[in-house]
Amino acid sequence: MREHVAECLKGRSALVALSGGVDSVVLLHLLLALRAQVVAAHVEHGMRGENSQRDCAFVEALCARLGVPLAVAHVDVPARARASGRGLEETARDLRYAFLREEKRRRGLDCILTAHHRNDQAETVLFHLLRGAGAAGLGGMPARRGRLLRPLLACKKADLLAVARGSG
């Protein structure tokens, strides 16, 4: 896993999307072990009340402890979704990626890394299938889309959990 992340990064400076979940925390630790130039970014979507605030506080404390610069955005996804007539998940995703792109640009970083993994990929393909997507939609998420990289896409969630437990 570490080798795959190193190969993906290849000396680039990176903005890592840090939700506070095990997947993104493992990715952050892998990047730090590789001595990568990294900035973390967290979006608090205003969708899960106190749980969302706790995730944000966890990410802030983690980054402070690790000495990782952090950018945080607080957005009211429900209000934005109502105003646009779009769904919550679609609105959240669009706002999150807009924030990530802007932070990457503002800080002069080379790429954005997300911690999407094989299980996320399977879920995405299934969702596309259920929505009636054609063959193109069944391809799922690419490992790379421009400056957006998903270095863990070949990893199973179980592998990430093993790394988090220190047994992987």
mmCIF file of C-alpha atoms in Angstrom:
data_model
loop_
_atom_site.group_PDB
_atom_site.id
_atom_site.type_symbol
_atom_site.label_atom_id
_atom_site.label_comp_id
_atom_site.label_asym_id
_atom_site.label_seq_id
_atom_site.Cartn_x
_atom_site.Cartn_y
_atom_site.Cartn_z
ATOM 1 C CA MET A 1 0.000 0.000 0.000
ATOM 2 C CA ARG A 2 2.784 2.407 0.975
ATOM 3 C CA GLU A 3 4.610 1.759 -2.308
ATOM 4 C CA HIS A 4 1.462 2.475 -4.303
ATOM 5 C CA VAL A 5 0.950 5.788 -2.519
ATOM 6 C CA ALA A 6 4.613 6.709 -3.050
ATOM 7 C CA GLU A 7 4.385 5.859 -6.751
ATOM 8 C CA CYS A 8 1.220 7.917 -7.087
ATOM 9 C CA LEU A 9 2.727 10.918 -5.315
ATOM 10 C CA LYS A 10 6.163 10.958 -7.009
ATOM 11 C CA GLY A 11 7.449 14.060 -5.244
ATOM 12 C CA ARG A 12 4.268 16.064 -5.682
ATOM 13 C CA SER A 13 2.933 18.347 -2.990
ATOM 14 C CA ALA A 14 -0.571 17.300 -2.039
ATOM 15 C CA LEU A 15 -3.806 18.459 -0.499
ATOM 16 C CA VAL A 16 -5.326 15.445 1.252
ATOM 17 C CA ALA A 17 -9.083 15.322 1.784
ATOM 18 C CA LEU A 18 -9.330 14.458 5.491
ATOM 19 C CA SER A 19 -12.805 13.480 6.663
ATOM 20 C CA GLY A 20 -11.634 12.074 9.976
ATOM 21 C CA GLY A 21 -12.632 8.543 9.006
ATOM 22 C CA VAL A 22 -10.167 5.683 9.163
ATOM 23 C CA ASP A 23 -9.529 5.732 5.389
ATOM 24 C CA SER A 24 -8.381 9.342 5.175
ATOM 25 C CA VAL A 25 -6.467 9.131 8.467
ATOM 26 C CA VAL A 26 -4.530 6.093 7.174
ATOM 27 C CA LEU A 27 -3.785 7.994 3.945
ATOM 28 C CA LEU A 28 -2.513 10.985 5.924
ATOM 29 C CA HIS A 29 -0.232 8.768 8.025
ATOM 30 C CA LEU A 30 1.097 7.044 4.883
ATOM 31 C CA LEU A 31 1.877 10.426 3.351
ATOM 32 C CA LEU A 32 3.656 11.597 6.486
ATOM 33 C CA ALA A 33 5.670 8.356 6.633
ATOM 34 C CA LEU A 34 6.763 9.116 3.060
ATOM 35 C CA ARG A 35 7.751 12.635 4.179
ATOM 36 C CA ALA A 36 5.427 14.109 1.578
ATOM 37 C CA GLN A 37 4.670 17.814 1.514
ATOM 38 C CA VAL A 38 1.032 17.678 2.585
ATOM 39 C CA VAL A 39 -1.778 20.000 3.604
ATOM 40 C CA ALA A 40 -5.050 18.573 4.917
ATOM 41 C CA ALA A 41 -8.510 19.848 4.025
ATOM 42 C CA HIS A 42 -11.751 19.098 5.855
ATOM 43 C CA VAL A 43 -15.297 20.032 4.891
ATOM 44 C CA GLU A 44 -17.927 20.162 7.621
ATOM 45 C CA HIS A 45 -21.126 19.739 5.615
ATOM 46 C CA GLY A 46 -23.651 20.844 8.228
ATOM 47 C CA MET A 47 -25.564 17.594 7.753
ATOM 48 C CA ARG A 48 -24.889 15.489 10.841
ATOM 49 C CA GLY A 49 -25.182 17.917 13.744
ATOM 50 C CA GLU A 50 -22.921 17.159 16.702
ATOM 51 C CA ASN A 51 -21.315 14.173 14.948
ATOM 52 C CA SER A 52 -20.153 16.465 12.167
ATOM 53 C CA GLN A 53 -18.756 18.951 14.694
ATOM 54 C CA ARG A 54 -16.946 16.114 16.526
ATOM 55 C CA ASP A 55 -15.375 14.934 13.265
ATOM 56 C CA CYS A 56 -14.160 18.456 12.585
ATOM 57 C CA ALA A 57 -12.724 18.791 16.103
ATOM 58 C CA PHE A 58 -10.991 15.410 15.726
ATOM 59 C CA VAL A 59 -9.412 16.463 12.420
ATOM 60 C CA GLU A 60 -8.279 19.791 13.896
ATOM 61 C CA ALA A 61 -6.698 18.060 16.913
ATOM 62 C CA LEU A 62 -5.058 15.378 14.746
ATOM 63 C CA CYS A 63 -3.517 17.918 12.389
ATOM 64 C CA ALA A 64 -2.327 20.075 15.296
ATOM 65 C CA ARG A 65 -0.713 17.023 16.946
ATOM 66 C CA LEU A 66 0.958 15.946 13.687
ATOM 67 C CA GLY A 67 1.969 19.459 12.642
ATOM 68 C CA VAL A 68 -0.032 19.272 9.418
ATOM 69 C CA PRO A 69 -1.474 22.511 8.017
ATOM 70 C CA LEU A 70 -5.260 22.294 7.786
ATOM 71 C CA ALA A 71 -7.908 24.137 5.805
ATOM 72 C CA VAL A 72 -11.505 23.804 7.029
ATOM 73 C CA ALA A 73 -14.714 24.787 5.282
ATOM 74 C CA HIS A 74 -18.117 24.901 6.981
ATOM 75 C CA VAL A 75 -20.956 24.677 4.468
ATOM 76 C CA ASP A 76 -24.703 24.351 4.875
ATOM 77 C CA VAL A 77 -25.345 21.578 2.380
ATOM 78 C CA PRO A 78 -29.063 21.175 3.204
ATOM 79 C CA ALA A 79 -29.717 24.868 2.508
ATOM 80 C CA ARG A 80 -27.625 24.836 -0.678
ATOM 81 C CA ALA A 81 -29.366 21.659 -1.885
ATOM 82 C CA ARG A 82 -32.821 23.171 -1.279
ATOM 83 C CA ALA A 83 -31.843 26.376 -3.074
ATOM 84 C CA SER A 84 -30.500 24.496 -6.097
ATOM 85 C CA GLY A 85 -33.165 21.760 -6.177
ATOM 86 C CA ARG A 86 -30.451 19.088 -6.147
ATOM 87 C CA GLY A 87 -29.848 16.150 -3.808
ATOM 88 C CA LEU A 88 -27.846 16.334 -0.595
ATOM 89 C CA GLU A 89 -25.073 13.947 -1.663
ATOM 90 C CA GLU A 90 -24.598 15.588 -5.057
ATOM 91 C CA THR A 91 -24.526 19.050 -3.483
ATOM 92 C CA ALA A 92 -22.101 17.919 -0.757
ATOM 93 C CA ARG A 93 -19.767 16.328 -3.316
ATOM 94 C CA ASP A 94 -19.785 19.388 -5.581
ATOM 95 C CA LEU A 95 -19.120 21.797 -2.703
ATOM 96 C CA ARG A 96 -16.386 19.533 -1.292
ATOM 97 C CA TYR A 97 -14.526 19.227 -4.600
ATOM 98 C CA ALA A 98 -14.868 22.967 -5.301
ATOM 99 C CA PHE A 99 -13.288 23.686 -1.905
ATOM 100 C CA LEU A 100 -10.505 21.153 -2.513
ATOM 101 C CA ARG A 101 -9.702 22.606 -5.954
ATOM 102 C CA GLU A 102 -9.655 26.151 -4.588
ATOM 103 C CA GLU A 103 -7.377 25.217 -1.655
ATOM 104 C CA LYS A 104 -5.001 23.363 -3.972
ATOM 105 C CA ARG A 105 -4.817 26.407 -6.227
ATOM 106 C CA ARG A 106 -4.548 28.901 -3.364
ATOM 107 C CA ARG A 107 -1.704 27.008 -1.685
ATOM 108 C CA GLY A 108 0.136 26.216 -4.917
ATOM 109 C CA LEU A 109 -0.028 22.446 -4.412
ATOM 110 C CA ASP A 110 0.379 19.888 -7.180
ATOM 111 C CA CYS A 111 -2.534 17.521 -6.579
ATOM 112 C CA ILE A 112 -5.508 16.496 -4.456
ATOM 113 C CA LEU A 113 -5.572 13.059 -2.840
ATOM 114 C CA THR A 114 -8.678 11.284 -1.619
ATOM 115 C CA ALA A 115 -8.861 8.035 0.335
ATOM 116 C CA HIS A 116 -11.419 6.293 -1.856
ATOM 117 C CA HIS A 117 -10.790 2.541 -1.802
ATOM 118 C CA ARG A 118 -11.993 -0.601 -3.578
ATOM 119 C CA ASN A 119 -15.172 -0.858 -1.481
ATOM 120 C CA ASP A 120 -16.075 2.749 -2.388
ATOM 121 C CA GLN A 121 -15.482 1.842 -6.022
ATOM 122 C CA ALA A 122 -17.864 -1.115 -5.838
ATOM 123 C CA GLU A 123 -20.497 1.092 -4.199
ATOM 124 C CA THR A 124 -20.086 3.711 -6.923
ATOM 125 C CA VAL A 125 -20.464 1.169 -9.729
ATOM 126 C CA LEU A 126 -23.548 -0.307 -8.061
ATOM 127 C CA PHE A 127 -25.078 3.154 -7.623
ATOM 128 C CA HIS A 128 -24.441 3.956 -11.282
ATOM 129 C CA LEU A 129 -25.958 0.642 -12.319
ATOM 130 C CA LEU A 130 -29.082 1.277 -10.229
ATOM 131 C CA ARG A 131 -29.385 4.766 -11.709
ATOM 132 C CA GLY A 132 -29.375 3.257 -15.170
ATOM 133 C CA ALA A 133 -25.944 4.426 -16.264
ATOM 134 C CA GLY A 134 -24.581 3.120 -19.528
ATOM 135 C CA ALA A 135 -21.266 1.367 -20.010
ATOM 136 C CA ALA A 136 -19.282 4.548 -19.326
ATOM 137 C CA GLY A 137 -20.913 4.980 -15.914
ATOM 138 C CA LEU A 138 -20.105 1.416 -14.942
ATOM 139 C CA GLY A 139 -16.388 2.213 -15.029
ATOM 140 C CA GLY A 140 -16.572 3.773 -11.596
ATOM 141 C CA MET A 141 -14.082 6.308 -10.298
ATOM 142 C CA PRO A 142 -10.785 6.670 -12.135
ATOM 143 C CA ALA A 143 -7.599 6.423 -10.062
ATOM 144 C CA ARG A 144 -6.634 9.752 -11.601
ATOM 145 C CA ARG A 145 -8.720 12.565 -13.024
ATOM 146 C CA GLY A 146 -6.430 15.447 -13.850
ATOM 147 C CA ARG A 147 -4.871 16.595 -10.574
ATOM 148 C CA LEU A 148 -7.243 14.469 -8.461
ATOM 149 C CA LEU A 149 -5.595 11.209 -7.388
ATOM 150 C CA ARG A 150 -7.083 8.241 -5.557
ATOM 151 C CA PRO A 151 -4.010 6.238 -4.488
ATOM 152 C CA LEU A 152 -5.943 3.739 -2.327
ATOM 153 C CA LEU A 153 -8.453 2.711 -4.988
ATOM 154 C CA ALA A 154 -6.895 -0.749 -5.336
ATOM 155 C CA CYS A 155 -6.987 -1.361 -1.554
ATOM 156 C CA LYS A 156 -9.766 -3.110 0.321
ATOM 157 C CA LYS A 157 -11.306 -1.470 3.367
ATOM 158 C CA ALA A 158 -10.067 -4.443 5.410
ATOM 159 C CA ASP A 159 -6.497 -3.603 4.373
ATOM 160 C CA LEU A 160 -6.923 -0.026 5.580
ATOM 161 C CA LEU A 161 -8.378 -1.222 8.874
ATOM 162 C CA ALA A 162 -5.405 -3.574 9.309
ATOM 163 C CA VAL A 163 -3.002 -0.670 8.760
ATOM 164 C CA ALA A 164 -4.948 1.445 11.260
ATOM 165 C CA ARG A 165 -4.702 -1.357 13.830
ATOM 166 C CA GLY A 166 -0.987 -1.661 13.163
ATOM 167 C CA SER A 167 -1.240 -5.164 11.749
ATOM 168 C CA GLY A 168 -1.047 -4.262 8.074
#
